[in-house]
Coordinates of C-alpha atoms and ligand atoms in Angstrom, one line a residue:
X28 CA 0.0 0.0 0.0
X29 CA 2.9 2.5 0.4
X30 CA 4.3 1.3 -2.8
X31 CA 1.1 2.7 -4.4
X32 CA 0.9 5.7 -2.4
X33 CA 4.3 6.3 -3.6
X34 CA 4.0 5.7 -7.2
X35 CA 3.6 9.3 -8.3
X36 CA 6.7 11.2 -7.6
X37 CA 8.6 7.7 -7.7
X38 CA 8.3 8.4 -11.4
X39 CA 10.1 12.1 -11.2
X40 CA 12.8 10.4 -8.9
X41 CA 14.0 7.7 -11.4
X42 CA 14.6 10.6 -14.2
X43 CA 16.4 12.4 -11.4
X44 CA 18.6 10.9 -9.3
X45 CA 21.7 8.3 -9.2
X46 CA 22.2 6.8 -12.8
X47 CA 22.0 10.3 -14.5
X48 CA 24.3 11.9 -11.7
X49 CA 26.3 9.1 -11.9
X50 CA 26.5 8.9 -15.5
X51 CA 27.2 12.3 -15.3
X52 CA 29.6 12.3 -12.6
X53 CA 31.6 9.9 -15.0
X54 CA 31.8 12.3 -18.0
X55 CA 33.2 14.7 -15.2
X56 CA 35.8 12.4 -14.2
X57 CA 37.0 12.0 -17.5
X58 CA 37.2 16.0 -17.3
X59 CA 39.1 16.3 -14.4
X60 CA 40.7 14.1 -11.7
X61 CA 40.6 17.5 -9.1
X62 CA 37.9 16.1 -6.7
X63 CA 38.3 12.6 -6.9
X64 CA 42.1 11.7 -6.4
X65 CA 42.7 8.1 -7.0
X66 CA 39.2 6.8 -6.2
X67 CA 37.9 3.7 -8.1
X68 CA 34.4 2.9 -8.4
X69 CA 32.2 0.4 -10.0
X70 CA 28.5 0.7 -11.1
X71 CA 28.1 -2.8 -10.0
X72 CA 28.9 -1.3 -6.0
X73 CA 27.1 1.5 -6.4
X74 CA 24.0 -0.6 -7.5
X75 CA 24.4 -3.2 -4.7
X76 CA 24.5 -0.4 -2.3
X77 CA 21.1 1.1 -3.3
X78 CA 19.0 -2.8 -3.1
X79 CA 20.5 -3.0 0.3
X80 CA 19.1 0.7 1.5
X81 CA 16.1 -0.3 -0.3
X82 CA 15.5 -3.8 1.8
X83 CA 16.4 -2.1 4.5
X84 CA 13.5 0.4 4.1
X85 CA 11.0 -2.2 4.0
X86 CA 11.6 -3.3 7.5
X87 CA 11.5 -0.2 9.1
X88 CA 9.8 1.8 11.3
X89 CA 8.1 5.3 9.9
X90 CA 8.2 6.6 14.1
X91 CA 10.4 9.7 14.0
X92 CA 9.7 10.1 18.0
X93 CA 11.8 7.7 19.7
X94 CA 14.7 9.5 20.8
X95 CA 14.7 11.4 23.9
X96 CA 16.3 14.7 23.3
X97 CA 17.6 17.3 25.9
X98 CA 15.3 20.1 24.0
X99 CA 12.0 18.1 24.1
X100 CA 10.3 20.7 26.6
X101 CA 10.9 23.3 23.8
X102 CA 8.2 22.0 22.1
X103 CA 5.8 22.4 20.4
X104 CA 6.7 26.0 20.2
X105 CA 4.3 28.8 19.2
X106 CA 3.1 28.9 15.3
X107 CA 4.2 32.4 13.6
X108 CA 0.8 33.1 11.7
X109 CA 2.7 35.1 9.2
X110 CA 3.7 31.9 7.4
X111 CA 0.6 30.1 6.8
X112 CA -0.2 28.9 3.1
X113 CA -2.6 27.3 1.2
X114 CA -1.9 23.7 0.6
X115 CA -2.1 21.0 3.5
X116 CA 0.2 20.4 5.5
X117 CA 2.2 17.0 4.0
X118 CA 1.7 14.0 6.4
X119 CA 4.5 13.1 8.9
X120 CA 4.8 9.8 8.0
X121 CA 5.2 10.9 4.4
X122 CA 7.3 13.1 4.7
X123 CA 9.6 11.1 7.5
X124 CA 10.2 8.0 5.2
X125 CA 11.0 9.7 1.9
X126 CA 14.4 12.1 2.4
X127 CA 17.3 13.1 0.4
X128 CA 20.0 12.4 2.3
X129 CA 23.0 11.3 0.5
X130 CA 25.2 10.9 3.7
X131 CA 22.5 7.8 4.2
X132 CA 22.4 6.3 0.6
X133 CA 21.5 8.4 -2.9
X134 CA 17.6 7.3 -2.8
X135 CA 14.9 8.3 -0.9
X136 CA 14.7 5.6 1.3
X137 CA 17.3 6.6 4.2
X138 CA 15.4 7.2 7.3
X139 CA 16.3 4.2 8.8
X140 CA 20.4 3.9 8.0
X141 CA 19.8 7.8 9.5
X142 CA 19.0 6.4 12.8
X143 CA 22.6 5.8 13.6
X144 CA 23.3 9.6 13.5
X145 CA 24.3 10.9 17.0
X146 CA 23.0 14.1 17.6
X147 CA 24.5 14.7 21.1
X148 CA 27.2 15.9 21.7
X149 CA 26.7 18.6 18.6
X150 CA 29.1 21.3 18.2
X151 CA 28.5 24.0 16.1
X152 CA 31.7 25.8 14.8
X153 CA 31.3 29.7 13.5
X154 CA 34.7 30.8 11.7
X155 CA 36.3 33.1 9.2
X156 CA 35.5 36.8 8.7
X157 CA 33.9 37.4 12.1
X158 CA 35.2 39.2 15.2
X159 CA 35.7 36.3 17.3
X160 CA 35.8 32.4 16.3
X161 CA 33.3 30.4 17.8
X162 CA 32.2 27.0 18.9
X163 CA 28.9 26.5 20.4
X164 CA 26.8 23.6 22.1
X165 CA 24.2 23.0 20.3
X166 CA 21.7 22.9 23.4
X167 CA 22.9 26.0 24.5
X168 CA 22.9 28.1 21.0
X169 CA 19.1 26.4 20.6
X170 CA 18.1 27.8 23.9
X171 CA 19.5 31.1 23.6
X172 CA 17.7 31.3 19.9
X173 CA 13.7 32.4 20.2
X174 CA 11.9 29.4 18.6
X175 CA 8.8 29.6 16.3
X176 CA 6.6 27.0 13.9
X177 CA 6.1 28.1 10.5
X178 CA 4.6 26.2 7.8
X179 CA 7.0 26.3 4.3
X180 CA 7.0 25.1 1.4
X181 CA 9.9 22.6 -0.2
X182 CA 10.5 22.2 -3.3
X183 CA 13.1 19.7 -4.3
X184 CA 14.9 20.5 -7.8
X185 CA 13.6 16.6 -9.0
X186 CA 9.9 18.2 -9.4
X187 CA 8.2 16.9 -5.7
X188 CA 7.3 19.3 -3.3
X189 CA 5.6 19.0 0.0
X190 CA 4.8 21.3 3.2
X191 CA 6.4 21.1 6.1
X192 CA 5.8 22.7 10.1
X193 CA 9.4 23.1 10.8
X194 CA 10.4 24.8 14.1
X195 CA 13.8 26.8 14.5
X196 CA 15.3 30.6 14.5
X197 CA 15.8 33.2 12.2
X198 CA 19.1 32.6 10.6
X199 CA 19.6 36.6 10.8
X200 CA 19.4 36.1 14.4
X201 CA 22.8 33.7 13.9
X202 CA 24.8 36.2 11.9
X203 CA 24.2 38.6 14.5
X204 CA 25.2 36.5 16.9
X205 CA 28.4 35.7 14.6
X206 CA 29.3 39.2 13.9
X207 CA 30.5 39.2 10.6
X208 CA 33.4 41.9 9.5
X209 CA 32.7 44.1 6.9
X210 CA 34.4 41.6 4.1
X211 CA 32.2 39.1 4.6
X212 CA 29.6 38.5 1.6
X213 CA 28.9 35.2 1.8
X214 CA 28.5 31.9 4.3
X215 CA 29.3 28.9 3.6
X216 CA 27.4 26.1 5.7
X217 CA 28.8 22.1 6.1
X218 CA 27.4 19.2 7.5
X219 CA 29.2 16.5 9.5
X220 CA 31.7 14.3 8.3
X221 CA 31.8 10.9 9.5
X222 CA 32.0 7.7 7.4
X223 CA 31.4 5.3 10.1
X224 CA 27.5 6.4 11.1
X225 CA 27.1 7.8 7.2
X226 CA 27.8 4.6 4.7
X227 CA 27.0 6.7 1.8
X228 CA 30.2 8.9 2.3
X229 CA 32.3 6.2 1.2
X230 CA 31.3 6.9 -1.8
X231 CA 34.7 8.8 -2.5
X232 CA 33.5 9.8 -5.7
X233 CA 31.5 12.6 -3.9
X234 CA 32.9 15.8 -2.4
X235 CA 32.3 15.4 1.3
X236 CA 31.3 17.1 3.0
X237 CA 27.9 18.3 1.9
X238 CA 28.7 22.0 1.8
X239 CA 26.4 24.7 0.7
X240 CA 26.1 28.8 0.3
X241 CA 24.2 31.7 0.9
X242 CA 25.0 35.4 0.4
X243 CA 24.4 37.3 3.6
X244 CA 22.1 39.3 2.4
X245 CA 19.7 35.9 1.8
X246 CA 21.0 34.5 5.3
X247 CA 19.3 38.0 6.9
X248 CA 16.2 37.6 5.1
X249 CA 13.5 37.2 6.4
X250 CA 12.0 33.3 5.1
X251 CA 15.8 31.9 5.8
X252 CA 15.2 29.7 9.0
X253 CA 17.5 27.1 10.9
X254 CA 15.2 24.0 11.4
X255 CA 15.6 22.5 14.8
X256 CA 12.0 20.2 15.0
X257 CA 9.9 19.6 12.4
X258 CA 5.6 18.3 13.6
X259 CA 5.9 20.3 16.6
X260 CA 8.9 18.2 18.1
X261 CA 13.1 18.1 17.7
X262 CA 13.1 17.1 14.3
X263 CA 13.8 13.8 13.3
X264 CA 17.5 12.4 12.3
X265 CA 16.3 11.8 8.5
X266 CA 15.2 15.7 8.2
X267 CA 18.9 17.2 9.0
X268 CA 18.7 16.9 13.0
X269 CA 19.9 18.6 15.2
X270 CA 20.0 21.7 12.9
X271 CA 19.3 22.3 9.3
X272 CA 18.8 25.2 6.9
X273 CA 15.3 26.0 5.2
X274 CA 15.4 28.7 2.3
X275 CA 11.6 27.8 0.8
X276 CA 12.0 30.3 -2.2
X277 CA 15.3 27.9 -3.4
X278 CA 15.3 24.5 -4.7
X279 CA 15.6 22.0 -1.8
X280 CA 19.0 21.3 -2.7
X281 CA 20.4 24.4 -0.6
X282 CA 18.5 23.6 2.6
X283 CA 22.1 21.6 3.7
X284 CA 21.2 19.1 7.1
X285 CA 22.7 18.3 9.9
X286 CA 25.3 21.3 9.8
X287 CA 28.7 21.6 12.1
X288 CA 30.0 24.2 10.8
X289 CA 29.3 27.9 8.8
X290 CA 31.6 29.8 7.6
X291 CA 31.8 33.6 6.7
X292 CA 33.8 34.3 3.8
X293 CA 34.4 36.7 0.4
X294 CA 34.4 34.0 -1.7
X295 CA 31.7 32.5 -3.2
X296 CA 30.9 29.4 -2.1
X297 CA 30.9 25.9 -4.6
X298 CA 28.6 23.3 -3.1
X299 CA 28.9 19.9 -2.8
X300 CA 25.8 19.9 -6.0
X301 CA 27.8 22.4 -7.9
X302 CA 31.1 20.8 -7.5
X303 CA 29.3 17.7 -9.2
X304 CA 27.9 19.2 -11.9
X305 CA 28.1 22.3 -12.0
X306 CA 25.4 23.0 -15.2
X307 CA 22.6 21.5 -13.2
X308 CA 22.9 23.3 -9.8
X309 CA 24.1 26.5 -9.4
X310 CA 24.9 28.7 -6.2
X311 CA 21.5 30.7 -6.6
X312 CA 19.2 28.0 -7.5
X313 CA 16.1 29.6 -7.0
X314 CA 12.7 27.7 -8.0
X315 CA 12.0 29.2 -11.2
X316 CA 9.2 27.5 -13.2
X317 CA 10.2 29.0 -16.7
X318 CA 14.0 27.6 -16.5
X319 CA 14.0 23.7 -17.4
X320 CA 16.8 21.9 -15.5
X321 CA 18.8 20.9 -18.2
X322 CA 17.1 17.4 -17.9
X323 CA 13.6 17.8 -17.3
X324 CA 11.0 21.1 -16.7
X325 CA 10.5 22.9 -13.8
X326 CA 7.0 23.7 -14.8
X327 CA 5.2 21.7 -12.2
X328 CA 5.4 19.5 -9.1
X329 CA 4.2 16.5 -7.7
X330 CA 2.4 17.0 -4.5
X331 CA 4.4 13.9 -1.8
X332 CA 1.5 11.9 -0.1
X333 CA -0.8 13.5 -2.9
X334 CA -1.8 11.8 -6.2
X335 CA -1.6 16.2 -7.6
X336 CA 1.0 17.4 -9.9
X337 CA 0.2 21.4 -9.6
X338 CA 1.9 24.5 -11.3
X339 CA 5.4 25.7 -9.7
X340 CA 5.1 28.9 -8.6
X341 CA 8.1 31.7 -9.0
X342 CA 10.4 31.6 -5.8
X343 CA 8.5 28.7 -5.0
X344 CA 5.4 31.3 -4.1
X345 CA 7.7 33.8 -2.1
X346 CA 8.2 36.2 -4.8
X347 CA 7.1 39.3 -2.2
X348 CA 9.6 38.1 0.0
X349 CA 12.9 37.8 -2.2
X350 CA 12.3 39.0 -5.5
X351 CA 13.9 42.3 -4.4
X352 CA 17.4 40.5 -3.7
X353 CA 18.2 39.3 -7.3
X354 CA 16.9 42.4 -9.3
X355 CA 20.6 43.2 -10.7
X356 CA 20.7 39.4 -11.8
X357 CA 19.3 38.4 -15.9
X358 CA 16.1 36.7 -15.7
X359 CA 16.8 32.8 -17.0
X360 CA 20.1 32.1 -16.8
X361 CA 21.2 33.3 -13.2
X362 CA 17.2 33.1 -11.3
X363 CA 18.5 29.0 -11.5
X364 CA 21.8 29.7 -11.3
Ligands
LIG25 N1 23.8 17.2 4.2 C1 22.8 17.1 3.3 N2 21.9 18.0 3.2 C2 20.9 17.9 2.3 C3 20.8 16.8 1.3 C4 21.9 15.8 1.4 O1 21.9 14.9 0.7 N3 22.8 16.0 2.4 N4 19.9 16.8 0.4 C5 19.2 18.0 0.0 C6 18.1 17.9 -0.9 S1 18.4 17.6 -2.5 C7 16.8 18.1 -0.4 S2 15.5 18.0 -1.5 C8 16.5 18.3 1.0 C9 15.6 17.1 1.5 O2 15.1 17.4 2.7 P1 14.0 16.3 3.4 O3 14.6 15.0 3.4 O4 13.7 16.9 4.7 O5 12.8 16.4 2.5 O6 17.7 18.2 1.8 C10 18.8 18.8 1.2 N5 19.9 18.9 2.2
LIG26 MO1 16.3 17.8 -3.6

């Protein structure tokens, strides 16, 4: 019965995700041998890893609720009603069992594998052009933050979408906290590194970590949240615990998970998606409906836990929000790049 329930979008992901990135990823190598050293890979490994994450997923549990965390009396915290929208909110259970996580295995089927995350101790490091290095416990930075509930949209780059109550603070409120120097333009976010709870980043072929980028002037407005619970409790280890990014007007892509680490710098940053293929997924990456990834449109969505495939909207629907931040950029090219 899930298998049906999952049918629609299941049909986006196969033109999406590991063959064509790995075919892909195989043209780049032939390019360049900067990123991946001496690696050696086989498709045959790569394939065998994806049935075993797969089998695995059919055993598991969907509960995202079992682990006591030190935060739990934090929640559920009070719902900001500016952030309310239209569509329904997607169900947990959806939304908890189908996850892009490529630290856990390059399919959707990682919630389980992500179990072996530890989320405590969590150290979050703040570095480069600010006024004094920092590294913070993640208990204590989530209790001095003020939390709220909003209700965003997602919209991943493979054309599925779903809605999501996440809880967290107001990135702004971390830059302030970080007191950037006058030089810094951009930050640049990574997520742990650590091969022995993450199977999938033995996959040498990728550039660990998962790193991703913002401009600061996107990390202070004011949709850009860092997600600490998700269905009005600390978020579950398949969404990004204990903290992740949420920048609803970009494709999902950018929203890096589980982060250690963000870095204020006057470079731009390359991500992790960028490093890999750079024509597909650029540093802006905003959801654009007229720009066709260079694989499939962008036109619409499918709806997760839905059988709906509706009309993308421009910014993903936050247009009033953030259209004012990329007026100097051209209209196709750079609103995906
Ligand atoms: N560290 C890390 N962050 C990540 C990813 C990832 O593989 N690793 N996947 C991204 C992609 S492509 C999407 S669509 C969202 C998925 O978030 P969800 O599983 O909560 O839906 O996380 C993003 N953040
Ligand atoms: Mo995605």
């Amino acid at each position: 019965m899930l298998i049906k329930a999952f049918r629609p979008w299941s049909v986006k992901e196969s033109l999406a995700t590991d063959e064509q990135i790995y075919m892909n990823r195989r043209k780049f190598m032939r390019g360049s041998s900067l990123l991946i050293g001496g690696a050696t890979l086989s498709l045959a490994g790569c394939n065998s890893e994806v049935a075993h994450d797969v089998a695995d997923d059919m055993t598991q549990s969907t509960s995202t609720s079992d682990y006591k965390d030190p935060t739990m009396d934090l929640y559920p915290a009070k719902r900001n009603e500016a952030y309310k929208l239209e569509r329904a909110v997607t169900d947990e259970t959806v939304n908890a069992t189908y996850n892009n996580f490529y630290e856990f295995g390059s399919h959707k089927h990682i919630s389980k594998a992500a179990q072996a995350l530890q989320t405590r101790p969590w150290t979050v490091k703040i570095d480069g052009l600010v006024e004094e290095e920092m590294e913070l416990d993640i208990d204590s930075l989530i209790r001095a933050m003020s939390l709220e509930e909003r209700l965003y949209r997602h919209r991943c780059v493979e054309a599925w979408s779903m809605t999501i109550p996440w809880t967290g603070f107001a990135f702004a409120d971390l830059v302030k906290k970080a007191k950037p120097l006058s030089g810094a333009k951009y930050i640049q976010m990574e997520t742990f590194q650590d091969s022995q709870v993450a199977s999938g980043q033995k996959q040498s072929w990728y550039p660990w970590p998962y790193t991703e980028g913002v401009s600061i002037e996107e990390a202070m407005n004011e949709l850009a949240f860092l997600v600490t619970g998700a269905y009005g409790k600390p978020m579950a280890k398949q969404f990004g615990a204990p903290l992740r990014l949420a920048l609803p007007w970009k494709y999902g892509f950018k929203s890096i998970k589980s982060i250690v680490r963000f870095t204020f710098t006057d470079q731009r940053p390359v991500s992790f998606w960028e490093q890999l293929a750079p024509k597909e997924y650029g540093f802006w990456a905003n959801v654009n409906p007229e720009v066709r990834h260079p694989r499939w449109s962008q036109a619409n969505e499918t709806v997760l836990g839905t059988d709906d495939t509706i009309p993308t909207q421009m910014y993903n629907g936050y247009a009033d929000q953030v259209a004012h931040l990329y007026k100097e950029l051209g209209k196709t090219e750079i609103l995906f790049r």
